[in-house]
Structure formats: C-alpha cells, structure tokens
Tab-separated table of C-alpha atoms in Angstrom:
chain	number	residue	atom	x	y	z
Z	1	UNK	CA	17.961	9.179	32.980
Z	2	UNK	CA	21.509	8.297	32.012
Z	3	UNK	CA	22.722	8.824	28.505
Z	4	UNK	CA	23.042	5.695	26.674
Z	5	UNK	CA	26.792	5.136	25.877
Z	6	UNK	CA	28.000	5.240	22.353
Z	7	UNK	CA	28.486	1.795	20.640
Z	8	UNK	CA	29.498	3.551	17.668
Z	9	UNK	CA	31.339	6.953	17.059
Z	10	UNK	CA	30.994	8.135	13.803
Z	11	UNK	CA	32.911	10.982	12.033
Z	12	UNK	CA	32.506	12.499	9.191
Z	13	UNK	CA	31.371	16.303	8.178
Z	14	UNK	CA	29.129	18.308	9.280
Z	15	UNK	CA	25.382	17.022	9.118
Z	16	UNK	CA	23.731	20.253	7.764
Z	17	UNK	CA	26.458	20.799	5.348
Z	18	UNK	CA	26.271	20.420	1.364
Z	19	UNK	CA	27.516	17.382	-0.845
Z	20	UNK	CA	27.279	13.855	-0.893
Z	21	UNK	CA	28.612	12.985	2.298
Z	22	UNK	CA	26.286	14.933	3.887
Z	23	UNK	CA	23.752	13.555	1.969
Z	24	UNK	CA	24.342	10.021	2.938
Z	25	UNK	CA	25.001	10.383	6.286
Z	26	UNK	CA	21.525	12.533	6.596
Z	27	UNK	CA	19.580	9.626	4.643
Z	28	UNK	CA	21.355	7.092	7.261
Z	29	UNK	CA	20.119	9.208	10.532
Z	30	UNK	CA	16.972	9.717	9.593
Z	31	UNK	CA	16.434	5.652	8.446
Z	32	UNK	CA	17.069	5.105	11.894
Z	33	UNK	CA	20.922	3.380	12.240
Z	34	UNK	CA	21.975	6.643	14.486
Z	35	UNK	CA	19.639	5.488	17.225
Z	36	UNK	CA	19.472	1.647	16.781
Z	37	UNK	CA	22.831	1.450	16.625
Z	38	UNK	CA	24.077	3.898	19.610
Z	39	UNK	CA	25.543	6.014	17.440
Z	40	UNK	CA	26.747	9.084	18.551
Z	41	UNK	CA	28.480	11.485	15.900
Z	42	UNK	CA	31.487	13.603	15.761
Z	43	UNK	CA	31.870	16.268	12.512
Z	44	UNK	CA	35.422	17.515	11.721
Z	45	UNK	CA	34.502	19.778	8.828
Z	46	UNK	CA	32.150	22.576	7.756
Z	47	UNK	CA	31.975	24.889	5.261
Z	48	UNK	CA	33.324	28.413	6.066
Z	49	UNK	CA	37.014	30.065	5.694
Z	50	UNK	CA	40.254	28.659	6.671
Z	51	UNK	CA	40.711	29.507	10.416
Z	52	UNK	CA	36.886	28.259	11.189
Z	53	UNK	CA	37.710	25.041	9.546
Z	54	UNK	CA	40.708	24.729	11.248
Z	55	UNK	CA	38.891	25.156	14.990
Z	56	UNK	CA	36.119	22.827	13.775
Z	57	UNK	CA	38.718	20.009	12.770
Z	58	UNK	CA	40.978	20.496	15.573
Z	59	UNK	CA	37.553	20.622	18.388
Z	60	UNK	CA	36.578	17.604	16.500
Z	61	UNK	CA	39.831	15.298	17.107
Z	62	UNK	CA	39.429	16.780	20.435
Z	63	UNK	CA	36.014	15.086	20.585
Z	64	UNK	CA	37.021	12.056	18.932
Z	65	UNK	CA	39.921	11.433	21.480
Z	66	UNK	CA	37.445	12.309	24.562
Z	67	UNK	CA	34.859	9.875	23.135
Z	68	UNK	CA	37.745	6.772	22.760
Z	69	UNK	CA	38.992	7.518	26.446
Z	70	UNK	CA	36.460	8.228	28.774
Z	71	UNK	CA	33.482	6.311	26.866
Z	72	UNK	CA	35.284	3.535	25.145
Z	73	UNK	CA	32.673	3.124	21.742
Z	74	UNK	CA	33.591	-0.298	20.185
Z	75	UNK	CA	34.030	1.237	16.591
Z	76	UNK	CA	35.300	4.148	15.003
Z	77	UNK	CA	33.545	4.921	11.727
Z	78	UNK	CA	35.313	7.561	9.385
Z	79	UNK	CA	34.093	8.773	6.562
Z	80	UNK	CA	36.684	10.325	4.629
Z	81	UNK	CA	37.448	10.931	1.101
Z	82	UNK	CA	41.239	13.029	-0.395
Z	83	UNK	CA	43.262	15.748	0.492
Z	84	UNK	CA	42.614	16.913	3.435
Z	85	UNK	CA	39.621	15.037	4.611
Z	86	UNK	CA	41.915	11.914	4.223
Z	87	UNK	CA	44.620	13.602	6.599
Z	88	UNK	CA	41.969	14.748	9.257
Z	89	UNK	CA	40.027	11.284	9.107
Z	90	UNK	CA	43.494	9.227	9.094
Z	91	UNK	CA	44.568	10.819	12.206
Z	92	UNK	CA	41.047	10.283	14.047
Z	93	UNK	CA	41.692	6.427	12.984
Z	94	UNK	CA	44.977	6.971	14.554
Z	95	UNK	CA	43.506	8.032	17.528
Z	96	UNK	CA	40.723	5.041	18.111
Z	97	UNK	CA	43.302	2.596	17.211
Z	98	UNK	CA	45.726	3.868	20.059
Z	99	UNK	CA	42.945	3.833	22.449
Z	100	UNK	CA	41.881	0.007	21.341
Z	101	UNK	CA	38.789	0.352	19.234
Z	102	UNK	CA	37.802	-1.394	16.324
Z	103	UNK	CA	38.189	1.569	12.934
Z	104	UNK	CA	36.528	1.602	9.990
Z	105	UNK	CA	37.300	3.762	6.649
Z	106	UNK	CA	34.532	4.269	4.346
Z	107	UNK	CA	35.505	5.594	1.311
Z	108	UNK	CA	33.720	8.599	-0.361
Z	109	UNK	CA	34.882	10.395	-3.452
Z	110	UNK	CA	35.767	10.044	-6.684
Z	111	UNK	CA	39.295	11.359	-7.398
Z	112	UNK	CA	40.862	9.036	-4.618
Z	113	UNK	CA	42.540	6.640	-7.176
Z	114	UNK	CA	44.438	10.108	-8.568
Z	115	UNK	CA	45.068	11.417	-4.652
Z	116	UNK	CA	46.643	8.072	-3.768
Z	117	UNK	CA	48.335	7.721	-6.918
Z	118	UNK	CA	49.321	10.962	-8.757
Z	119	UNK	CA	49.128	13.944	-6.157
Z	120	UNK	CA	50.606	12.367	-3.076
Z	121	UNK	CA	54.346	11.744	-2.847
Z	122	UNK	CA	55.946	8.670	-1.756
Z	123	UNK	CA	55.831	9.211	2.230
Z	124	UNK	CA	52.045	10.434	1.687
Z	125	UNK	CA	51.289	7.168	-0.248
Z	126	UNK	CA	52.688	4.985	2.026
Z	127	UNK	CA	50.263	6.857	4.630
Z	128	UNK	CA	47.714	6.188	2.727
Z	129	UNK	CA	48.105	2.607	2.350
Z	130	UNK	CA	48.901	2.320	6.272
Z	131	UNK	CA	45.712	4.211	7.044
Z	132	UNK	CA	43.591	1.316	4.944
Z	133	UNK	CA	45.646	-1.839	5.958
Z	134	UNK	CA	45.764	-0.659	9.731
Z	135	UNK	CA	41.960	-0.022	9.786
Z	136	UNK	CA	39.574	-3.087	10.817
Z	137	UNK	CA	37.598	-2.629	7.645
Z	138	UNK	CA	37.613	-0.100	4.121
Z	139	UNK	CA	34.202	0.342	3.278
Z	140	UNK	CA	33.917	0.876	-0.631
Z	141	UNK	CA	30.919	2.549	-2.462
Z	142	UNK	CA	30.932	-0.447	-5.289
Z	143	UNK	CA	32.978	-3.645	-6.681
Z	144	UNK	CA	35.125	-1.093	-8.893
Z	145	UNK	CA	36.388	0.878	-6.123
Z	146	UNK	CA	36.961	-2.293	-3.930
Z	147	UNK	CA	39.250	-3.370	-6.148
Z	148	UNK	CA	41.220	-0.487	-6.348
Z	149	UNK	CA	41.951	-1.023	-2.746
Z	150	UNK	CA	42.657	-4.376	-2.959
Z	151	UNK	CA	45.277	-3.650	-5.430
Z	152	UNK	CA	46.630	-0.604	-3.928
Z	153	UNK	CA	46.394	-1.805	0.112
Z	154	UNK	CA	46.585	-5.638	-0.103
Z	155	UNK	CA	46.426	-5.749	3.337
Z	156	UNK	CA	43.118	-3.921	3.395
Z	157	UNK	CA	39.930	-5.651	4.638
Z	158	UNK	CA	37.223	-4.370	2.298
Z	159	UNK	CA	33.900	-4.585	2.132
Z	160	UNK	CA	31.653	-3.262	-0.477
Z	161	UNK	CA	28.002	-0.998	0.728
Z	162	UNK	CA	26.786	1.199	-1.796
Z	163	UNK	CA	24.848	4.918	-1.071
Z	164	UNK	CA	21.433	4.618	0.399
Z	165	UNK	CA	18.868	6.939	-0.615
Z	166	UNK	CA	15.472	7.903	0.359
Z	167	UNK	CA	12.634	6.506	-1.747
Z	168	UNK	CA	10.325	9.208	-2.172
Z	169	UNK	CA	6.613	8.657	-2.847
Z	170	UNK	CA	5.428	7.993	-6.149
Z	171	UNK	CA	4.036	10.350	-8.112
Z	172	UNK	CA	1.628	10.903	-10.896
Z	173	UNK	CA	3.615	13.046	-13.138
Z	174	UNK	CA	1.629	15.727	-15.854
Z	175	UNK	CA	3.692	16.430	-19.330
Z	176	UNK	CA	2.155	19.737	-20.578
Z	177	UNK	CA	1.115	19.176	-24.058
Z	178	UNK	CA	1.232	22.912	-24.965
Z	179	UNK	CA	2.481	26.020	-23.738
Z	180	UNK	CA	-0.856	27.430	-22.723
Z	181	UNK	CA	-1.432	23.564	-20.874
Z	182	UNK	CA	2.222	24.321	-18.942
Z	183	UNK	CA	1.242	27.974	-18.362
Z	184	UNK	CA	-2.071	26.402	-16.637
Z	185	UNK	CA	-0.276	23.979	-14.678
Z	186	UNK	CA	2.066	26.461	-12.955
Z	187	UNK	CA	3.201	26.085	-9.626
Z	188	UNK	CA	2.203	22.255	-9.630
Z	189	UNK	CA	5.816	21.178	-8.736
Z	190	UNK	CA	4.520	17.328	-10.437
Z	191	UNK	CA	4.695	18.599	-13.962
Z	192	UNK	CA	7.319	17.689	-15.969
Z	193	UNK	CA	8.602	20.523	-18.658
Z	194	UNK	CA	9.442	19.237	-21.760
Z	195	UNK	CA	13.069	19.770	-22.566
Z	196	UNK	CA	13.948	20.854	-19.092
Z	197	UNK	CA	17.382	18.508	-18.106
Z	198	UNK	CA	18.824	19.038	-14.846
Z	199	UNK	CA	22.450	18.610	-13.291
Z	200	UNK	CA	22.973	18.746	-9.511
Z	201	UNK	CA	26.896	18.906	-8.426
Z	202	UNK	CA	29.692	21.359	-8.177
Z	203	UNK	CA	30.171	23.456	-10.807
Z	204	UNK	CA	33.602	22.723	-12.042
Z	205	UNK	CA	35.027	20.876	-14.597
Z	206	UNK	CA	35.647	17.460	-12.716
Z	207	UNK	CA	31.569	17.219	-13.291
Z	208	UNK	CA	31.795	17.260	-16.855
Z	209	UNK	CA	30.177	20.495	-17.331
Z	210	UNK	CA	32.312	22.066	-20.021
Z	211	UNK	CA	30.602	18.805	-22.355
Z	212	UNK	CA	27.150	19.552	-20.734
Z	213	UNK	CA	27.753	22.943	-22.073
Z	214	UNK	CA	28.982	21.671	-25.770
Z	215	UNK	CA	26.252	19.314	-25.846
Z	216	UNK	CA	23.799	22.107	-25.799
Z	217	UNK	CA	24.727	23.660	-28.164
Z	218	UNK	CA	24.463	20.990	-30.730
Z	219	UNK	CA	21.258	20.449	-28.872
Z	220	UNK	CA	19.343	23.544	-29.203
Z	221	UNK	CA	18.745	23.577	-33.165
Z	222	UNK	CA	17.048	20.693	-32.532
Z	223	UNK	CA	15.421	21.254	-29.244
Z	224	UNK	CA	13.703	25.151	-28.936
Z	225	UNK	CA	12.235	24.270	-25.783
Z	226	UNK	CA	15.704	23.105	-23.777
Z	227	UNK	CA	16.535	24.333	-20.475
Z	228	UNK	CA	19.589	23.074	-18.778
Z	229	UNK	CA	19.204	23.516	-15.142
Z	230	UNK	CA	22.988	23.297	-13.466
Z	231	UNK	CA	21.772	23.081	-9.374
Z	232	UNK	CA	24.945	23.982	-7.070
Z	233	UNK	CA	27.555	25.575	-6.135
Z	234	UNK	CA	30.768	26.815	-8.046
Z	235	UNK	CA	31.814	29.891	-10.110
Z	236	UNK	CA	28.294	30.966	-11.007
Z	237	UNK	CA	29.482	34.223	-13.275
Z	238	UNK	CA	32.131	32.354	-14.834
Z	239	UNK	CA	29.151	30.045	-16.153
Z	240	UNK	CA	26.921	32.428	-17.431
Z	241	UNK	CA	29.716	33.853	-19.086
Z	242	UNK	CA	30.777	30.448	-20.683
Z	243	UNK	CA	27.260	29.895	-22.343
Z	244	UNK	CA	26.887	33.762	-23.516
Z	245	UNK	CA	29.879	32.593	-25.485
Z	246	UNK	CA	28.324	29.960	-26.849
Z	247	UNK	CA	25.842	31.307	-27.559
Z	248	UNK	CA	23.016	29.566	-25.124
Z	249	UNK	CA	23.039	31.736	-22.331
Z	250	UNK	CA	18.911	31.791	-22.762
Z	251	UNK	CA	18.813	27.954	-22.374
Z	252	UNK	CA	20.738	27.969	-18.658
Z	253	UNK	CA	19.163	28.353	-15.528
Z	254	UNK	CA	22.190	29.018	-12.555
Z	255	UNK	CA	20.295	29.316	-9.428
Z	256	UNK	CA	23.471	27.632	-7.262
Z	257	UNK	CA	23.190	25.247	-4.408
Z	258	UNK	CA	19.720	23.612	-3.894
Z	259	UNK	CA	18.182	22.321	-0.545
Z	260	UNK	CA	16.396	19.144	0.176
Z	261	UNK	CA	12.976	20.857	-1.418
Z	262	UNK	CA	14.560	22.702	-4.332
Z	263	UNK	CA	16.265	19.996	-5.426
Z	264	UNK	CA	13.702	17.174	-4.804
Z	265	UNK	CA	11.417	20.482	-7.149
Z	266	UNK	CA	13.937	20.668	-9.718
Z	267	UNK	CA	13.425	16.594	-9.902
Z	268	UNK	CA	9.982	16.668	-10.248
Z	269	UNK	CA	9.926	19.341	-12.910
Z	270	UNK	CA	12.962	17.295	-15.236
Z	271	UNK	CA	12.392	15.532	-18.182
Z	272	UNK	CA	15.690	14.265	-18.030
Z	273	UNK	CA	19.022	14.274	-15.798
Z	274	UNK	CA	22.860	14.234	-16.608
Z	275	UNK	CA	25.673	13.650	-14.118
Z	276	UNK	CA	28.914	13.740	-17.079
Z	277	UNK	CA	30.831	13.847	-14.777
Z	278	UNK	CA	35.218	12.296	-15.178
Z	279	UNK	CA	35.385	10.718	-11.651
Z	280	UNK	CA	32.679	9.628	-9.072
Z	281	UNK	CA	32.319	6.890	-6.487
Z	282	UNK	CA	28.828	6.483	-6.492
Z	283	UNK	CA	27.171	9.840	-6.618
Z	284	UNK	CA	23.989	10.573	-4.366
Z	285	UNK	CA	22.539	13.142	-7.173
Z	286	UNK	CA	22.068	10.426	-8.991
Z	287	UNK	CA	21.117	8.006	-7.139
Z	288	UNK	CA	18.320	10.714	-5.642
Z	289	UNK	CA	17.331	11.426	-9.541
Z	290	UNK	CA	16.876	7.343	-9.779
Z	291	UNK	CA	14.996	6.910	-6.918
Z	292	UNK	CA	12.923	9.827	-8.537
Z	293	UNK	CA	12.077	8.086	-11.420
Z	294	UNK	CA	13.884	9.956	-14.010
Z	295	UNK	CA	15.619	8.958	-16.939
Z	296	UNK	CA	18.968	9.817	-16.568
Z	297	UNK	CA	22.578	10.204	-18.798
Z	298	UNK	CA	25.832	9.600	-16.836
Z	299	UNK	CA	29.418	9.158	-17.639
Z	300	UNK	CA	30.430	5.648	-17.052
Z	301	UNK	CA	33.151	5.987	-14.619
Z	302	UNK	CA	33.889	4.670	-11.036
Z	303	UNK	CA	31.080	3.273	-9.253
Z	304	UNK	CA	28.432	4.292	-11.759
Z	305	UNK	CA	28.215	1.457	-14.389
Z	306	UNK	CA	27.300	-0.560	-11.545
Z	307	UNK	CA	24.510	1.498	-10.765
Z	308	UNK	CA	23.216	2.259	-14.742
Z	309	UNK	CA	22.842	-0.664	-17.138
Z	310	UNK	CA	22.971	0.958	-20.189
Z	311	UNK	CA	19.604	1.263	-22.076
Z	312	UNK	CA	17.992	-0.973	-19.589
Z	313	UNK	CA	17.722	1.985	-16.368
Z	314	UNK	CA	19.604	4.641	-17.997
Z	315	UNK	CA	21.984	5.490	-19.939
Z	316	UNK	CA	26.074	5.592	-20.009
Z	317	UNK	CA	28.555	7.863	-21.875
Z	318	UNK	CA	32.390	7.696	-22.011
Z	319	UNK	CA	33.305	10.919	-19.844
Z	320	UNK	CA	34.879	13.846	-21.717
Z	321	UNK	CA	33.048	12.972	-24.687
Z	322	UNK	CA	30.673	16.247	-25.549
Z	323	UNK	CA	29.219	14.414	-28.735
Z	324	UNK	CA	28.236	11.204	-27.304
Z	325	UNK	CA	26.623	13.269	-24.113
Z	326	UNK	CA	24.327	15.411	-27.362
Z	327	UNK	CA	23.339	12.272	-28.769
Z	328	UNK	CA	22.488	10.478	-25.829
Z	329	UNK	CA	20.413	13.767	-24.279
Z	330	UNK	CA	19.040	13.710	-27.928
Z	331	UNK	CA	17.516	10.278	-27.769
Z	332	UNK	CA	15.524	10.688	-24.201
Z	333	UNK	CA	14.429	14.624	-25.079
Z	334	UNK	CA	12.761	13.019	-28.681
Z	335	UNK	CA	11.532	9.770	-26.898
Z	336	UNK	CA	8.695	9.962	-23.995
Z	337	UNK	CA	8.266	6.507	-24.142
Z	338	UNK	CA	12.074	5.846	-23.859
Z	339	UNK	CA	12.357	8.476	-20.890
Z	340	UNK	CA	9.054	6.356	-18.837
Z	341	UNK	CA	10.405	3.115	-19.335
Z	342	UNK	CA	14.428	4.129	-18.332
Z	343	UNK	CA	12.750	6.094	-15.414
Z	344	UNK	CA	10.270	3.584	-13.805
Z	345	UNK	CA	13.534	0.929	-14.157
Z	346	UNK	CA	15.557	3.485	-12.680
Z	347	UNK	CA	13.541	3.951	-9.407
Z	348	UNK	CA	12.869	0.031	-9.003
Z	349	UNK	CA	17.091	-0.314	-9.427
Z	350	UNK	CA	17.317	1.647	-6.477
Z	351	UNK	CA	14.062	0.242	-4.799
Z	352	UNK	CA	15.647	-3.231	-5.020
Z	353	UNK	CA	19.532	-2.186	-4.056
Z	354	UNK	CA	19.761	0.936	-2.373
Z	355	UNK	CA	16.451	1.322	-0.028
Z	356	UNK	CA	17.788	3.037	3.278
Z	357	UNK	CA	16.305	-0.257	4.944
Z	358	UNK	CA	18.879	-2.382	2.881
Z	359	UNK	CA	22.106	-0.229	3.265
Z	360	UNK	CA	21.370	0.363	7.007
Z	361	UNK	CA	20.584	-3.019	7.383
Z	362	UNK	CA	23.941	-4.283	5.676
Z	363	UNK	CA	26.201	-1.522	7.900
Z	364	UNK	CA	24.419	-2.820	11.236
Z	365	UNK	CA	25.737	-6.332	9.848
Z	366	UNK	CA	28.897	-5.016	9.736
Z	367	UNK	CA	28.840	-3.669	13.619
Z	368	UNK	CA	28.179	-6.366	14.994
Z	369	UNK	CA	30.853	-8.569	13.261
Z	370	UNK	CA	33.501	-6.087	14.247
Z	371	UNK	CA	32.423	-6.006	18.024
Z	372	UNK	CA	31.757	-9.468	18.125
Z	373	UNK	CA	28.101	-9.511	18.601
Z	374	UNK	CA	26.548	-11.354	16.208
C-alpha cells in the first residue's frame, strides 16, 4: 500500500536522545499527533562528537530539502532553541519557505532572551529576528516568553502552547515511619523516603546547582536523613568533589543521566523536588515531577511562574538565591501535610493544562489554520 504523504514535516533532534526536547517531542508521538496528523519527522542533531554531529545535521537538511521538493508537506515545524540549534533550524525554515510551505518556529530553551540579545552580534540578531518574522507562526512555551518575541520580532506571529506531559497513573504512595519500616519496604519503587529531594537536569551551573549545593548544607543540621539526588548528565567528579568540600558529600547521590524508568523511580521515591534553576522556558522535569504528584521548589524565572502558583501547587524562589532555596526545602521536608496538599494540586495543575490530549489537541488547531483546513 502506498505511503501516506506527509502533511506535516517536523524537525527537531533526535527522538531517542536526552533533554527536554526530546522529551516533548516523545510525549507528543506517543499521544498520537505523529500519526493523526501525517507527520513524518526529520532529526538534525544527536548526541556524539563533532564530525558525527556535523553528518547528522548536514543528512538532515538534506532530508528536509528532499521532503519540501518531491513531497510538498504543507508545514514545516522546527523546533529549535540557541546557538547552534537556532542556526541549523533557521536554515531548514529557509529551506521550506523557498520551496512554498507554510514554517513554524517553536521555541525551546531558556537562555534564548541572552542568545538573541547578549551573545549574538548585530548581523546574527538581525537573523534572528528575520528567522521569527519570516516564519508563519513562533510557537512560545508560555505568555512570558511570547512577549519577549513580540517585543524583540514585532513582526512575529506568536502563539502561545505550553509542554505536554504524560499523566502517569496514580499511585498510593507508603512514607516509612522508621528505618526498620523503610528497610522492609525495599525495592517497592511507591515508597517515598523521607528527606530524599531530587533534581533532574544538566549538571551545570545554569540549573542552579551551586545553591542546591549551599542549601544543603544549611540543611543537613537540621535534616540527618537528607539525600539530594542530582539525576543527569554533566561533570559528575567535579560534583562530588564540590560537596566533599562542603562537607556533604554523604548526603549526594550522582548516578548521571536517568531513563524514562529511573527517572519516573527516582519520582516515586522523592519527598520533594527542586529545579533552581537561572533560566528555563518551561522545563519538562518539572512538569513530569507535577504530573507525579510531588511537591516541588523552583526558581521563578521564564515560563515557570506560570506553571507554580506559589504556596497554592508549589513553591517559587528568586534564582541565585541559596538561602531562600534552604528555607523553602526546609518548610516541605518538616511539613507532610504541606508536601500532600502542594503535590495533589500540583498533578491536577497539569491534569487540567498540560494533558497530552490538550497540547496535541491545541497544535492540531494550529495545522489546520495554517493549511487552511479548518
């Protein structure tokens, strides 16, 4: 049987990769858009060293051109976020546009306000703001960062649709009340260990970890029982030497990047989670933490304030501030009831706002308004 032409050609990075965009673009193809919507996808990134990222990005504008010319898809979806996935994605739009299809830019990342504005020069900037005003539509992960745009490309179309995220099952969650009651319970990935906070991300400073570290140290006076998990990738050594010289090296737990299960493991096992981190646009680690049901800290920067109402689903922190991250860690690790209530919020937040169904529905919305099919 013939192949069912693409309506939509999507590009972004690599599928089975790590990070958000990954993430999101997993959560959408499995809810379903890939195959209502005829979408057939084109990666121009994956992790490995320079020259193999090189081949993959130049196969995939290859692709990307092929798909425009000889099969004639009626969008072009990039996702893209700086530096150099902002070059390769702006000269894919380039591409679609000179072969007549309708472009969109969706926006991932949160250091693109200091790409666009601080690190590129004057010819890169106005590249930038060509790339957004030429495209059909900027997709932006909240109201925050569509504003940006709007100041920075007034020209720019933009829509805001936020992260969608899988809403896992509910579960019926076991605190141990003792050590001999955890010891019993081991291996039941349900129980949650007192004290244990987790932080998924790169490790580097950008997250906020440097405070994360700080924080535990005023933290574990108080606190015996803490455990900081950091999940993910980075300079692992350089970590565990940073909290030897702080003295906490026995509260952190460094076990790098996490898969689906690990992670969605590490969840179940967390009292509490913290994203304290000085940019975002509207991180999938914590929207997966929310959807989770856990209580959770985060800086409140970019896209997240719209996401965590502060005391009512969560709480917020000003970023770089290491004593308003211990106190606010301090509050949920002394208060059950106050980690339940910000936790069952949390997961009916995203429930409400960010079900797969609702996002999916929304960019399917959006496709047929571009091609006219409404």
């Amino acid at each position: 049987m013939k192949a069912r032409a693409p309506r939509i050609l999507m590009v972004g990075t690599a599928l089975d990769g790590r990070g958000g965009v990954a993430a999101i673009l997993s959560v959408l193809r499995a809810g379903g858009l890939f195959e209502r919507e005829a979408v057939h996808y084109v990666s121009t990134h994956r992790e490995g060293g320079a020259l193999a990222k090189l081949c993959h990005a130049g196969a995939g504008l290859w692709a990307t051109l092929a798909t425009c010319l000889l099969q004639r898809p009626a969008i072009v979806h990039a996702h893209a976020s700086s530096g150099a996935s902002f070059v390769r994605k702006s000269l894919v739009l380039l591409l679609a546009r000179a072969s007549g299809c309708k472009t969109i830019f969706h926006l991932h990342g949160g250091t693109f306000r200091e790409y666009a504005l601080e690190r590129s020069g004057a010819l890169m900037r106005r590249w930038i703001r060509h790339t957004l005003e030429r495209s059909s539509l900027v997709i932006a992960l909240s109201d925050s960062w569509a504003v940006f745009i709007e100041g920075f490309a007034p020209k720019a179309r933009v829509a805001v649709v936020p992260n969608a995220v899988s809403l896992p099952a509910a579960r019926t969650t076991t605190v141990p009340e003792s050590p001999a009651h955890l010891a019993s319970l081991a291996g039941e990935t349900e129980t949650v260990v007192p004290g244990r906070i987790l932080f998924l991300g790169r490790l580097e400073a950008a997250k906020g970890t440097a405070e994360l570290l700080d924080a535990v140290v005023q933290l574990a006076p108080r606190f015996p029982q803490l455990r900081l998990v950091m999940g993910g990738s980075g300079d692992l050594d350089g970590f565990r030497r940073q909290a030897a010289q702080r003295g906490i090296a026995g509260h952190i737990d460094l076990p790098g990047w996490l898969d689906a299960a690990a992670r969605d493991a590490e969840l179940a096992r967390a009292s509490v989670f913290c994203l304290p981190s000085h940019a975002e646009g509207l991180p999938m680690a914590l929207l997966e933490a929310m959807a989770a049901g856990k209580a959770v800290v985060a800086s409140s920067v970019g896209g997240i304030p719209e996401l965590v109402r502060d005391g009512e689903n969560g709480l917020l922190v000003p970023p770089h501030d290491g004593a308003a991250l211990a106190r606010a860690l301090a509050r949920l690790l002394a208060d059950e009831g106050l980690r339940s209530r910000l936790g069952a919020s949390a997961r009916k937040t995203v429930e409400a706002q960010y079900s797969t169904q609702a996002v999916c529905g929304r960019l399917a919305a959006i496709y047929n308004d571009l091609a006219g099919t409404r």
